[in-house]
Amino acid sequence: GTYSNTTGATSLSFCQPCPAHVFCGQSALTQSSGPCDPGYYCPGGSNSSTPLQYRCPVGSYCPASSSAPVPCDPGWFCPYEGLSAPFQECYAGFYCIGGAAQGDPTYSGALHEVNHGNICPPGAYCANGTVTPTSCPPGTYTPEYGNEDLASCIPCDPGSYCLGGDVLVSGPCTLR
């Protein structure tokens, strides 16, 4: 993974590592051989457009000419190695905050676990591609996890009020 565009070079020290995002695939090059292929990333000094040790990992994607993996976009997930673009929107009932490897991410809080999203919490709903759960509007509530749309929000019971984003009815109507 080197090249030299110097005329009259007198030693190997004139050869430069191929820059990041491109590769140098043969000897005696005066410039890079070309961009890194989609699904792979090429740090400096790469000698292949598809370096196996730099195949884009799960939870990320690598467009052509990548010098490093790109974490999967918020609201999307990247479940396979070698992706050149985000795979699919996060599933309804879940939210993905970036770098998600599955469309239904869950977070247990375990040591060393990275939080890339979770099931939609009570008091909110999450449509496909949700980054941040949407609170149920005032006048509604929901005690359930994994709500997928506004229809999951339950109208507040007669004689009670709901402030919005509630897990349970906020309180009873009272005399003033």
Tab-separated table of C-alpha atoms in Angstrom, residues 7-124:
chain	number	residue	atom	x	y	z
A	7	THR	CA	11.039	11.761	-9.896
A	8	GLY	CA	14.518	10.404	-9.215
A	9	ALA	CA	13.729	8.797	-5.837
A	10	THR	CA	16.873	7.311	-4.317
A	11	SER	CA	15.467	5.165	-1.511
A	12	LEU	CA	12.386	3.399	-0.157
A	13	SER	CA	11.858	6.376	2.156
A	14	PHE	CA	10.450	8.321	-0.832
A	15	CYS	CA	7.514	5.867	-0.990
A	16	GLN	CA	4.476	7.164	0.866
A	17	PRO	CA	1.696	5.079	2.430
A	18	CYS	CA	-1.427	5.130	0.335
A	19	PRO	CA	-3.821	7.736	1.832
A	20	ALA	CA	-6.910	6.689	3.778
A	21	HIS	CA	-10.045	5.964	1.649
A	22	VAL	CA	-8.032	4.708	-1.362
A	23	PHE	CA	-5.739	1.716	-2.000
A	24	CYS	CA	-2.436	1.067	-3.746
A	25	GLY	CA	-2.707	-2.407	-5.243
A	26	GLN	CA	0.591	-2.950	-7.061
A	27	SER	CA	4.234	-1.938	-7.131
A	28	ALA	CA	5.734	1.128	-8.848
A	29	LEU	CA	2.660	3.359	-8.489
A	30	THR	CA	2.788	7.125	-8.920
A	31	GLN	CA	-0.721	7.544	-7.497
A	32	SER	CA	-3.347	5.416	-5.764
A	33	SER	CA	-5.039	2.570	-7.638
A	34	GLY	CA	-8.522	3.866	-6.794
A	35	PRO	CA	-11.157	4.205	-4.094
A	36	CYS	CA	-11.985	1.600	-1.505
A	37	ASP	CA	-15.013	-0.482	-2.565
A	38	PRO	CA	-18.459	-0.038	-0.965
A	39	GLY	CA	-18.847	-2.237	2.118
A	40	TYR	CA	-15.155	-1.865	3.028
A	41	TYR	CA	-13.024	0.865	4.527
A	42	CYS	CA	-9.411	1.627	3.750
A	43	PRO	CA	-7.233	3.189	6.429
A	44	GLY	CA	-3.911	4.569	5.234
A	45	GLY	CA	-1.611	2.035	3.612
A	46	SER	CA	-4.302	-0.278	2.180
A	47	ASN	CA	-3.222	-2.508	-0.712
A	48	SER	CA	-6.674	-3.782	-1.746
A	49	SER	CA	-10.041	-2.191	-2.560
A	50	THR	CA	-11.662	-4.980	-0.522
A	51	PRO	CA	-9.375	-5.524	2.475
A	52	LEU	CA	-10.936	-8.462	4.369
A	53	GLN	CA	-9.719	-7.213	7.734
A	54	TYR	CA	-11.527	-3.916	7.023
A	55	ARG	CA	-14.905	-5.240	5.966
A	56	CYS	CA	-17.532	-2.898	7.369
A	57	PRO	CA	-18.748	-4.294	10.739
A	58	VAL	CA	-22.300	-4.949	11.926
A	59	GLY	CA	-23.919	-1.746	13.226
A	60	SER	CA	-22.250	0.407	10.580
A	61	TYR	CA	-21.956	0.933	6.825
A	62	CYS	CA	-19.191	1.969	4.440
A	63	PRO	CA	-19.930	3.861	1.202
A	64	ALA	CA	-17.265	3.827	-1.534
A	65	SER	CA	-14.047	5.613	-0.507
A	66	SER	CA	-14.594	5.111	3.231
A	67	SER	CA	-11.600	5.577	5.508
A	68	ALA	CA	-13.552	4.308	8.555
A	69	PRO	CA	-16.952	2.681	9.237
A	70	VAL	CA	-19.934	5.039	9.584
A	71	PRO	CA	-22.242	4.163	12.525
A	72	CYS	CA	-25.699	3.213	11.276
A	73	ASP	CA	-27.884	6.328	11.051
A	74	PRO	CA	-30.325	7.121	13.875
A	75	GLY	CA	-33.687	5.512	13.097
A	76	TRP	CA	-32.040	2.785	10.971
A	77	PHE	CA	-30.252	-0.509	11.612
A	78	CYS	CA	-27.319	-2.323	9.967
A	79	PRO	CA	-27.518	-6.077	10.726
A	80	TYR	CA	-24.834	-7.405	8.358
A	81	GLU	CA	-21.143	-6.973	7.676
A	82	GLY	CA	-20.176	-5.281	4.423
A	83	LEU	CA	-23.115	-2.877	4.043
A	84	SER	CA	-22.610	0.200	1.856
A	85	ALA	CA	-25.731	2.007	3.182
A	86	PRO	CA	-28.120	1.663	6.156
A	87	PHE	CA	-30.171	-1.516	5.749
A	88	GLN	CA	-33.693	-0.648	6.930
A	89	GLU	CA	-35.645	1.638	9.243
A	90	CYS	CA	-35.943	0.564	12.869
A	91	TYR	CA	-39.107	-1.498	13.489
A	92	ALA	CA	-42.294	0.063	14.840
A	93	GLY	CA	-42.487	-0.331	18.625
A	94	PHE	CA	-38.723	0.322	18.991
A	95	TYR	CA	-36.370	3.269	18.626
A	96	CYS	CA	-32.809	3.314	17.267
A	97	ILE	CA	-30.447	6.104	18.320
A	98	GLY	CA	-27.551	5.294	15.962
A	99	GLY	CA	-25.196	2.367	15.442
A	100	ALA	CA	-28.041	-0.159	15.814
A	101	ALA	CA	-27.375	-3.694	14.565
A	102	GLN	CA	-30.994	-4.850	14.779
A	103	GLY	CA	-34.396	-3.298	14.111
A	104	ASP	CA	-35.689	-4.258	17.539
A	105	PRO	CA	-32.823	-3.224	19.823
A	106	THR	CA	-33.111	-3.756	23.549
A	107	TYR	CA	-30.816	-2.460	26.240
A	108	SER	CA	-30.390	-4.397	29.467
A	109	GLY	CA	-27.884	-2.009	31.037
A	110	ALA	CA	-25.276	-4.788	31.246
A	111	LEU	CA	-21.682	-3.795	31.816
A	112	HIS	CA	-19.907	-2.936	28.518
A	113	GLU	CA	-23.177	-3.027	26.540
A	114	VAL	CA	-23.655	-0.060	24.225
A	115	ASN	CA	-27.134	1.447	24.084
A	116	HIS	CA	-28.221	1.732	20.426
A	117	GLY	CA	-31.955	1.910	21.183
A	118	ASN	CA	-34.675	0.052	23.029
A	119	ILE	CA	-38.308	-1.001	23.080
A	120	CYS	CA	-40.694	1.956	23.077
A	121	PRO	CA	-41.509	2.879	26.718
A	122	PRO	CA	-44.961	3.195	28.313
A	123	GLY	CA	-46.518	6.629	27.771
A	124	ALA	CA	-45.124	6.857	24.231
